[in-house]
XYZ file of C-alpha atoms in Angstrom:
697
model
C 61.319 67.626 11.524
C 58.560 70.222 12.882
C 55.082 70.318 10.595
C 55.130 72.869 7.999
C 52.023 72.444 6.890
C 49.783 75.300 6.941
C 48.043 74.890 10.258
C 51.927 73.908 11.545
C 54.981 75.523 12.180
C 54.148 79.043 9.658
C 50.854 79.500 11.565
C 52.388 79.043 14.876
C 54.720 81.778 14.792
C 52.106 83.090 13.335
C 50.145 83.178 16.419
C 53.465 84.624 18.659
C 53.797 87.566 16.597
C 49.713 88.625 17.226
C 50.715 87.424 21.124
C 53.773 90.519 20.417
C 56.383 87.915 21.032
C 57.560 88.427 17.304
C 57.225 91.743 15.701
C 55.588 91.440 12.481
C 59.131 92.358 10.537
C 60.199 88.824 11.467
C 57.373 87.166 10.458
C 57.383 88.155 6.891
C 61.445 87.958 6.973
C 60.377 84.407 7.742
C 57.750 83.459 4.937
C 60.048 85.127 2.646
C 62.845 82.900 3.002
C 59.924 80.074 2.797
C 59.259 81.702 -0.273
C 62.264 81.806 -1.292
C 62.561 78.009 -1.106
C 58.833 76.314 -0.125
C 61.454 72.556 0.853
C 62.923 74.694 3.658
C 63.361 73.188 6.721
C 61.681 74.157 9.975
C 64.744 74.371 12.293
C 66.087 76.912 9.110
C 62.866 78.747 9.689
C 63.262 78.570 13.459
C 66.263 79.871 13.572
C 65.394 82.964 10.728
C 62.842 83.629 12.742
C 64.832 84.029 16.227
C 68.202 85.611 14.589
C 65.723 88.700 13.391
C 63.464 88.782 16.645
C 66.794 88.210 18.846
C 67.741 91.501 16.372
C 64.824 93.707 17.108
C 66.250 93.515 21.309
C 69.525 94.629 19.673
C 71.756 91.338 19.435
C 73.619 91.182 16.750
C 72.886 87.564 16.052
C 71.275 84.448 17.268
C 73.651 82.282 19.491
C 72.596 79.240 18.681
C 74.071 77.768 21.919
C 72.359 80.151 24.248
C 69.008 79.795 22.227
C 69.131 75.822 23.140
C 70.405 76.107 26.938
C 68.316 79.116 27.855
C 65.576 79.793 25.999
C 63.072 81.186 28.506
C 65.076 84.475 26.972
C 63.989 84.470 23.878
C 61.000 85.834 22.870
C 60.942 88.725 25.248
C 58.586 91.511 24.318
C 59.606 94.018 22.262
C 56.851 96.144 24.143
C 57.798 97.930 26.748
C 54.470 98.749 28.327
C 54.927 95.911 31.088
C 53.390 93.356 29.647
C 54.722 90.421 29.986
C 55.512 87.519 26.835
C 52.841 85.059 25.837
C 53.592 82.338 27.540
C 52.304 80.071 25.348
C 55.059 81.430 22.561
C 57.636 80.052 25.165
C 55.702 76.573 25.130
C 55.968 76.175 21.705
C 59.815 77.786 21.670
C 60.540 74.486 24.230
C 58.671 72.190 22.223
C 60.227 72.963 19.083
C 63.977 73.166 20.432
C 63.432 70.321 22.147
C 63.082 68.187 18.783
C 67.706 68.753 17.608
C 70.311 69.670 19.756
C 73.131 71.812 18.116
C 75.194 69.843 16.149
C 72.017 68.493 13.900
C 70.542 72.144 14.402
C 73.954 73.499 12.819
C 73.520 70.448 9.839
C 70.013 71.167 8.856
C 71.799 75.091 8.910
C 74.336 74.271 6.601
C 72.356 71.997 4.227
C 70.190 75.379 3.543
C 71.025 77.314 0.346
C 69.491 79.985 2.504
C 72.685 80.389 4.559
C 76.430 80.892 3.445
C 78.552 78.834 6.187
C 81.418 80.667 7.280
C 82.412 78.864 10.084
C 84.206 76.214 8.455
C 85.499 78.877 6.149
C 84.067 77.927 3.142
C 83.219 80.553 0.031
C 80.773 83.201 0.609
C 78.739 83.681 -2.213
C 77.625 87.165 -0.869
C 73.707 87.041 -1.538
C 72.422 84.525 1.266
C 70.219 85.939 3.477
C 72.032 84.545 6.427
C 76.005 83.288 7.300
C 76.759 81.060 10.007
C 79.602 82.677 11.637
C 81.181 82.284 15.392
C 83.786 79.489 16.365
C 82.912 76.263 17.420
C 81.499 76.020 21.021
C 79.548 78.991 19.732
C 77.977 79.089 16.730
C 76.469 82.530 15.438
C 73.344 83.303 12.754
C 73.310 86.195 11.410
C 71.420 88.242 9.066
C 73.879 88.516 6.355
C 73.683 93.257 6.779
C 74.750 92.292 10.450
C 77.567 89.847 9.640
C 78.591 92.528 6.716
C 78.916 95.107 9.428
C 80.735 92.952 12.536
C 83.901 91.863 9.798
C 84.180 95.242 8.307
C 84.618 96.857 12.147
C 86.860 93.651 13.092
C 88.595 94.277 9.853
C 89.574 98.071 10.316
C 90.359 97.557 13.812
C 92.513 95.243 13.248
C 94.185 96.675 10.412
C 94.809 99.677 12.723
C 96.200 97.539 15.603
C 99.055 96.077 13.411
C 100.074 99.831 13.241
C 102.131 101.640 16.043
C 104.052 105.089 15.995
C 107.699 104.987 17.644
C 107.827 108.202 19.714
C 110.371 109.115 20.707
C 110.177 108.818 24.691
C 112.541 112.032 25.839
C 109.806 114.182 24.772
C 106.692 112.139 25.021
C 107.940 112.060 28.499
C 108.856 116.219 28.684
C 105.297 116.774 26.669
C 103.337 114.589 29.856
C 105.470 116.150 32.165
C 104.480 119.819 31.113
C 100.431 119.022 30.881
C 99.868 117.247 33.877
C 101.212 119.272 37.015
C 103.231 117.346 39.707
C 100.414 115.116 41.442
C 97.699 116.276 39.564
C 97.321 112.652 37.889
C 97.703 110.779 41.383
C 96.652 107.322 40.167
C 99.017 107.847 36.437
C 95.546 106.196 34.434
C 95.562 109.619 32.552
C 99.296 109.840 31.835
C 99.063 105.905 30.454
C 96.104 106.615 28.476
C 97.354 109.298 26.648
C 100.641 107.464 25.980
C 98.936 104.172 24.378
C 96.561 106.059 22.522
C 99.623 108.538 21.141
C 101.486 104.987 19.610
C 98.294 103.514 18.442
C 96.029 104.124 15.634
C 92.993 102.701 17.433
C 93.028 103.597 20.991
C 90.098 103.425 23.942
C 89.537 105.196 26.836
C 86.607 104.332 28.811
C 86.362 105.370 32.850
C 83.227 106.298 34.687
C 81.663 109.701 35.679
C 83.988 111.801 36.765
C 87.217 110.341 35.805
C 88.506 112.682 33.346
C 88.338 111.631 30.045
C 87.383 114.279 28.126
C 90.286 115.839 29.999
C 92.673 113.287 28.998
C 90.934 113.655 25.675
C 92.427 117.104 25.517
C 95.523 116.460 26.941
C 95.891 113.219 24.640
C 94.952 116.306 21.552
C 97.715 118.625 22.721
C 99.962 115.662 23.149
C 99.539 114.578 19.722
C 99.993 118.016 17.867
C 102.381 118.389 19.914
C 104.942 116.106 19.030
C 103.903 116.645 15.774
C 104.761 120.220 15.498
C 108.083 119.774 17.242
C 108.827 116.968 15.113
C 108.723 119.890 12.089
C 105.455 117.622 10.944
C 102.638 119.576 10.076
C 99.712 119.433 12.421
C 97.289 116.491 12.539
C 93.680 117.284 10.874
C 91.901 115.910 13.412
C 87.906 115.722 13.637
C 85.498 115.005 16.925
C 82.111 113.687 16.794
C 79.917 111.966 19.083
C 75.943 110.041 17.983
C 73.694 113.034 18.815
C 73.025 116.693 19.493
C 73.406 116.971 23.062
C 76.202 114.742 23.083
C 77.971 116.802 20.547
C 77.214 120.034 22.269
C 78.126 118.922 26.174
C 82.135 117.628 24.365
C 82.447 121.320 22.266
C 81.904 123.100 25.793
C 83.943 120.661 27.421
C 86.487 121.040 25.146
C 86.144 125.067 24.708
C 86.787 125.541 28.112
C 89.545 123.163 29.061
C 91.970 123.924 26.486
C 91.260 127.472 27.532
C 93.686 126.366 30.904
C 95.892 123.990 29.679
C 99.376 124.561 30.485
C 101.685 125.161 27.400
C 104.722 126.937 27.799
C 106.774 125.729 25.414
C 108.465 127.347 22.406
C 105.307 125.914 19.794
C 102.464 126.301 22.994
C 100.364 128.599 21.216
C 99.941 126.846 18.358
C 99.823 123.591 19.484
C 96.459 125.104 20.801
C 95.195 127.194 18.173
C 95.738 123.414 16.568
C 93.203 121.481 18.700
C 89.783 121.463 17.546
C 86.366 122.544 19.659
C 84.276 121.963 16.834
C 82.092 118.600 17.217
C 79.775 117.280 14.604
C 77.711 114.733 15.003
C 78.761 111.429 13.629
C 75.655 111.578 11.078
C 76.842 114.995 10.609
C 80.627 113.886 10.124
C 80.022 111.073 7.132
C 77.498 113.239 5.556
C 74.035 111.599 5.953
C 71.747 111.131 2.756
C 68.233 111.804 3.571
C 66.452 108.612 3.129
C 69.309 106.295 2.870
C 71.923 104.105 4.712
C 74.559 105.758 2.768
C 77.211 108.188 3.498
C 79.158 110.686 1.265
C 82.204 109.827 2.922
C 82.858 105.925 2.561
C 85.739 104.224 1.128
C 85.713 105.432 -2.292
C 85.491 108.801 -0.823
C 87.229 108.498 2.843
C 87.083 111.530 5.239
C 90.674 113.882 5.075
C 91.327 113.545 8.260
C 94.098 112.000 10.198
C 92.039 111.645 13.238
C 88.532 111.429 15.085
C 87.748 111.041 18.403
C 84.036 109.722 19.037
C 82.414 110.934 22.266
C 79.732 108.388 24.141
C 80.921 105.869 22.458
C 79.179 103.237 24.052
C 75.541 104.475 22.037
C 77.441 104.113 18.304
C 75.524 101.246 17.346
C 76.884 97.991 14.886
C 76.403 99.823 11.835
C 76.972 103.537 12.468
C 80.380 101.709 13.735
C 80.413 99.936 10.460
C 80.332 102.922 8.517
C 82.534 105.436 10.434
C 85.381 102.700 9.809
C 85.200 102.380 6.333
C 85.053 106.294 5.561
C 88.521 106.292 7.196
C 91.538 106.433 5.006
C 93.968 103.147 6.223
C 96.415 105.216 7.434
C 93.760 107.585 9.623
C 93.473 106.920 13.453
C 90.825 106.795 15.670
C 89.800 106.802 19.368
C 86.898 106.168 21.038
C 85.954 107.474 24.159
C 83.390 106.320 26.261
C 81.765 104.295 29.912
C 81.835 100.586 28.867
C 78.975 99.998 31.640
C 76.373 102.213 30.241
C 73.500 101.378 28.453
C 74.402 99.990 25.082
C 73.257 101.775 21.596
C 69.315 101.881 20.947
C 69.949 99.707 17.813
C 71.847 96.566 17.215
C 75.099 95.984 18.522
C 77.346 96.791 21.818
C 80.542 97.538 20.177
C 82.667 99.390 23.196
C 81.218 96.590 25.442
C 82.465 94.243 23.634
C 85.747 95.879 22.634
C 86.385 96.204 26.576
C 85.036 93.390 28.352
C 88.639 92.670 29.283
C 89.724 96.609 30.452
C 88.921 96.595 34.272
C 92.248 93.273 33.896
C 94.386 95.669 31.661
C 95.858 92.386 30.353
C 98.644 94.505 29.614
C 101.858 92.561 28.303
C 104.940 92.708 30.033
C 106.743 94.956 27.557
C 104.193 97.495 27.485
C 104.278 97.980 31.572
C 108.116 98.871 30.898
C 107.465 100.947 28.059
C 104.530 102.370 29.994
C 106.998 102.688 32.817
C 109.613 105.114 31.014
C 107.497 106.973 29.143
C 105.131 107.901 31.328
C 106.870 107.251 35.102
C 103.649 105.672 35.763
C 103.843 102.176 37.091
C 101.193 99.544 36.073
C 100.261 97.208 39.389
C 101.151 93.357 38.655
C 97.413 92.648 38.580
C 97.169 94.030 35.369
C 100.223 92.451 33.607
C 99.486 89.348 31.523
C 102.461 88.039 29.707
C 99.167 86.558 27.112
C 97.759 89.899 26.754
C 96.307 90.449 23.236
C 96.906 93.312 20.431
C 93.354 94.911 21.730
C 94.453 94.654 24.843
C 97.541 96.989 24.696
C 95.430 99.799 22.569
C 92.747 100.163 26.186
C 92.996 102.389 28.601
C 90.776 102.686 31.850
C 90.407 105.438 33.915
C 89.801 104.291 37.247
C 89.396 107.502 39.740
C 86.609 109.420 40.155
C 87.277 112.855 40.864
C 83.595 114.083 40.810
C 82.401 111.724 43.684
C 84.020 110.821 47.310
C 83.762 107.084 46.551
C 82.988 106.388 50.385
C 79.466 107.370 49.948
C 76.656 109.347 47.962
C 77.005 108.544 43.645
C 80.230 107.426 42.559
C 79.276 104.473 46.196
C 75.751 103.626 44.664
C 77.331 103.851 41.182
C 80.025 101.475 41.858
C 77.667 99.092 44.234
C 74.846 98.780 41.385
C 77.794 97.849 38.492
C 80.076 95.779 40.292
C 80.823 92.206 39.666
C 80.051 90.654 43.550
C 80.700 86.659 43.967
C 77.654 84.461 43.841
C 77.025 85.207 48.158
C 77.374 88.953 47.838
C 75.472 89.823 44.869
C 71.862 87.931 46.948
C 72.754 90.745 48.808
C 73.315 93.589 46.298
C 69.789 94.382 46.880
C 70.158 95.089 50.967
C 73.377 96.747 50.377
C 72.025 99.949 47.604
C 68.849 100.140 50.395
C 71.165 100.618 53.333
C 73.537 103.316 51.327
C 70.619 105.116 50.773
C 69.402 104.742 54.112
C 72.556 106.148 55.374
C 72.794 109.094 53.299
C 69.719 110.118 54.650
C 71.898 111.500 57.313
C 74.041 113.466 54.669
C 73.801 117.682 54.362
C 71.309 118.771 51.892
C 74.543 120.017 50.213
C 76.618 117.504 49.729
C 78.085 117.035 46.445
C 76.894 113.537 44.795
C 73.480 112.997 47.626
C 71.242 110.272 46.861
C 68.331 109.753 48.303
C 65.503 107.306 47.643
C 61.258 107.831 47.544
C 58.950 104.675 48.102
C 55.489 105.619 46.155
C 52.343 103.692 46.343
C 51.350 104.580 42.585
C 52.049 107.235 40.397
C 49.535 109.484 42.222
C 51.171 109.252 45.512
C 51.785 113.397 46.868
C 55.636 112.814 46.789
C 55.789 112.132 43.152
C 53.952 115.848 42.729
C 56.288 117.476 45.271
C 59.380 115.940 43.798
C 58.304 117.522 39.705
C 57.008 120.665 41.557
C 60.742 121.193 43.554
C 62.171 119.791 39.941
C 60.564 121.459 37.783
C 60.177 124.544 39.518
C 63.624 126.285 38.710
C 63.083 126.868 35.165
C 59.235 127.504 35.171
C 59.958 130.373 37.626
C 62.838 131.899 35.464
C 60.375 131.519 32.306
C 58.019 133.908 34.282
C 60.526 136.115 36.675
C 62.787 137.247 33.953
C 59.990 137.973 30.901
C 62.002 140.227 28.922
C 58.259 141.526 27.884
C 56.827 143.150 24.749
C 59.463 145.733 24.173
C 62.641 143.366 24.053
C 65.207 143.472 21.421
C 67.037 140.191 20.164
C 70.110 140.110 22.209
C 67.752 139.969 25.090
C 65.316 137.451 24.172
C 68.398 134.740 23.281
C 69.790 135.481 27.026
C 66.661 134.872 27.833
C 66.520 131.887 26.331
C 69.615 130.799 27.681
C 69.166 131.398 31.266
C 65.612 128.998 30.862
C 67.559 126.385 28.987
C 70.765 125.896 31.802
C 67.939 126.188 34.677
C 65.948 123.314 32.373
C 68.563 121.568 32.753
C 69.137 121.097 36.592
C 66.569 118.684 36.889
C 65.330 115.539 34.611
C 62.603 113.071 35.245
C 63.893 109.251 33.917
C 61.843 106.656 33.351
C 62.998 102.759 31.647
C 60.023 102.653 30.338
C 58.126 104.044 27.153
C 54.424 103.402 27.660
C 51.871 102.941 30.817
C 51.377 105.274 33.558
C 55.423 104.867 34.487
C 56.688 105.475 31.194
C 57.297 108.478 29.591
C 53.534 108.739 27.948
C 51.724 107.982 30.944
C 54.278 110.777 33.213
C 54.822 113.292 30.556
C 50.932 113.559 31.047
C 50.679 113.613 34.603
C 53.700 115.873 35.150
C 51.441 118.324 32.734
C 48.743 118.083 35.074
C 50.404 118.551 38.355
C 52.968 121.366 37.354
C 49.595 123.156 35.812
C 47.472 121.978 39.215
C 50.694 124.942 40.974
C 49.871 127.486 38.699
C 53.732 126.435 37.389
C 52.003 125.970 33.755
C 49.612 127.736 31.969
C 47.418 125.025 29.601
C 44.136 127.751 28.805
C 44.362 127.917 24.755
C 44.735 131.315 23.046
C 41.828 131.638 20.419
C 43.908 133.229 17.927
C 46.191 129.721 18.026
C 45.570 127.157 15.236
C 43.921 123.275 15.727
C 47.891 121.830 15.907
C 49.259 124.819 17.687
C 47.121 124.096 20.915
C 48.779 121.435 22.384
C 51.845 123.701 22.383
C 52.295 125.857 25.728
C 54.240 128.150 26.721
C 57.646 126.242 29.068
C 56.586 122.697 27.590
C 60.618 120.614 26.678
C 60.595 118.867 23.502
C 62.702 116.410 22.585
C 64.074 116.125 18.801
C 63.990 112.297 18.157
C 65.042 112.430 14.346
C 67.682 114.400 12.761
C 66.584 117.173 10.991
C 69.793 118.657 8.637
C 66.494 121.539 7.342
C 66.301 122.922 10.455
C 69.642 121.880 11.758
C 68.293 119.973 14.871
C 69.658 116.458 15.994
C 68.876 113.768 17.259
C 68.609 114.247 21.447
C 68.386 118.166 20.725
C 66.260 119.560 24.067
C 64.409 123.127 23.427
C 61.832 125.099 25.002
C 59.009 125.952 24.162
C 58.430 129.886 24.891
C 56.147 132.638 24.338
C 57.596 135.800 22.413
C 56.343 139.226 21.169
C 56.432 139.520 17.730
C 55.457 142.369 15.835
C 52.022 141.595 13.652
C 51.294 143.359 9.860
C 49.176 145.873 12.092
C 51.614 146.943 14.203
C 50.318 145.688 16.878
C 53.133 142.797 19.771
C 51.640 139.709 19.942
C 52.566 136.600 21.966
C 53.495 133.812 19.568
C 55.404 130.479 20.641
C 58.356 129.777 19.778
C 61.159 126.642 20.875
C 64.580 128.039 21.753
C 67.536 125.051 20.948
C 70.982 125.932 21.528
C 72.948 126.481 18.779
C 74.825 123.595 19.548
C 78.298 124.692 17.750
C 79.590 126.536 21.109
C 78.778 129.716 20.597
C 76.029 130.008 22.788
C 73.529 131.417 20.225
C 70.195 130.307 20.145
C 67.985 128.841 17.300
C 63.940 129.897 17.184
C 61.796 127.092 15.910
C 58.014 127.438 14.504
C 56.222 124.744 16.500
C 54.985 123.927 13.508
C 58.085 122.533 11.536
C 58.815 120.638 14.096
C 57.538 117.290 13.566
C 59.314 114.647 15.515
C 59.703 115.837 19.116
C 58.044 114.508 22.361
C 56.819 116.275 25.544
C 59.711 115.360 28.075
C 59.632 116.515 31.720
C 59.985 112.488 31.690
C 62.710 111.060 29.306
C 64.066 107.534 28.906
C 67.450 106.806 29.821
C 68.390 105.690 26.725
C 67.247 108.583 25.341
C 69.351 110.484 28.506
C 72.642 109.101 27.248
C 75.097 111.927 26.105
C 73.424 114.235 29.388
C 74.118 115.489 32.610
C 71.521 116.597 34.807
C 72.416 118.238 37.861
C 69.873 116.597 39.792
C 68.802 113.702 38.040
C 65.485 111.214 39.405
C 65.013 107.807 38.350
C 61.719 106.032 38.432
C 60.977 102.108 38.164
C 57.843 100.800 37.318
C 56.034 98.745 39.179
C 56.234 95.230 37.418
C 59.503 93.327 36.646
C 60.338 94.332 32.853
C 63.245 92.789 30.745
C 64.432 96.197 29.829
C 65.377 96.732 33.670
C 68.888 96.169 33.754
C 71.946 96.894 35.914
C 73.419 98.968 32.391
C 69.818 100.768 32.800
C 70.022 101.749 36.567
C 73.511 102.622 35.968
C 73.429 104.838 33.608
C 70.573 106.565 35.486
C 72.770 107.276 37.945
C 75.060 108.157 35.980
C 73.126 111.021 34.413
C 73.836 112.962 37.786
C 76.208 115.164 38.810
C 75.274 116.953 41.885
C 72.074 114.684 43.098
C 70.085 111.338 42.696
C 66.687 110.700 43.599
C 65.230 106.948 42.900
C 61.754 106.225 42.931
C 59.951 102.723 43.321
C 56.752 101.370 44.237
C 58.120 97.698 44.759
C 61.965 96.646 46.021
C 61.346 93.457 44.308
C 61.537 95.583 40.895
C 64.728 96.533 41.661
C 66.623 93.927 43.078
C 65.127 91.884 39.724
C 67.229 94.730 37.621
C 70.509 94.910 39.172
C 70.925 91.044 39.015
C 69.957 91.431 34.888
C 72.962 91.890 32.443
C 72.825 92.846 29.136
C 74.789 90.144 27.111
C 74.082 91.380 23.705
C 75.284 88.701 21.005
C 77.605 89.211 18.806
C 81.113 87.890 17.226
C 83.406 91.107 17.838
C 84.706 89.923 21.554
C 85.302 86.162 19.971
C 87.151 87.310 16.693
C 88.639 90.688 18.108
C 92.757 90.219 18.341
C 92.469 90.635 22.716
C 90.094 86.920 22.348
């Protein structure tokens, strides 16, 4: 038994919090549980602290067996400035965990009134702060709120997997043939995705960059509306959503472009086209977020009035939001998730899309599914994707496997595949060498090759090569801002067009970073980039004597990222705006330049919203942004800068996500190749029970 005296267990974990290995929240929760039950076993208190600590790192629960087997993976510092976790905390933890085995730990947890044992199917009192779940071989300890989220997600998906739609195969085949021109979908996976989703109440379409996820979903929506209208049914009520404002705006633009080019030549073609929605809402707006509350206007008692919801960039959706979404759907409403299963998981707890798609690469389609797909689509499914023991969830997931954007033999496509693929042990050891060799070969590529890649090896962030990258990258939009300035006599239409041009040019290049703090994090990089661009006369930082103290850290050309939803301004987390000096007539009739921040309207209209800087309370300068914040965005040229020392946040998923933000060019910036090597072999494995309890298991 671990010592529970004043100088014992709680005092020891207090030192962990001081060292940064635990959050103050983790320590406070542990103390609260102790106060509620002064006789609480220290093994239970340790589990509480670790479950809370894991939650802070995105895990839905504490995997008890993994904690005993790999204690070094616990107490990893949540700070991202390169500071290493405290070594003494790990030594303490190993000593504590060495005092009992898994069976003993489970016995102690089950004895505690703070723990509800759902593992053995016992009654749940509904109030205990901890829940024991998982399986006998992989027991999991949850904070109750996260157990409830996960339970609601699994229940909502399972209920939809039990539903199916009997589709007339001849009509389905005819509509697919009309939507896909002969030879257009050579691999057949887009047709397969449409067919599987059309017959399912829950479906996932996953795939890497350029595999046609948006193209597929537009044709799927046309297929669904076409089948409904041809069958004499009313059109489906469909809503489109995305996790962030930026992702919603991107989907909005993509959907609108593709709808116009749909081959809808049948008798109901234009009616079908008119029934495909183009408006994309953020999930918060769709569900009806309430200020200062976790609750939404739409829930089980007041569900969304829709037949189908489609969510893009679903890898960014955390367990709390996914649970809220499923709860807000009527039992007969359908849900389709789109996303890249291999991207970074959500910032908050959970990796829902990744958990659900763990078996997607091998498909696991039943022989009956293969036969139906052959009849309904004409596409053949290779034998390697057939599994007579496939689960219900497997039959509702389609993975798009062909990239139409990049050549597979080189550039961005080859780099993303090399980083992302699971390799045999002897090959995985050489992954770093293979990546560096690929960069070396690409030096011979033509400068205008689509998907080109490059690597820059820096001495430090003061290296002239870094300054050159930054100046070349951001010169375009800053020059556009200066050269296309409409002058003092511009009307609103002209000013809006100026802002549109600058925002478009700003999306040509983006520097991405893994960390927030330190010289290699976004805070230090943004300060340095401002200095570089100022010295190059691309930014004018001279203060206007008429500006207030608040406004003096604002300057024309400053790009800003919204970090919190602001419904009063119509701005969402992830929106990017540009600060511009615009002419405004003063009370004395004179024109004077004042700063305003221009944001895209975000509704597909091409409009511009002009916001006073003083009204923007939650924004960051965004010459450099974290890879996490870049999700849902794409840039013509993306550059990823790695820190000079290893860090737990550096993972294969982070590298892959950074690479796949690039549409035409990608640059890797690094100092130590060993840091890249460690990142390539570190995978994000967030603990959850979704993969244990889902029908695919």
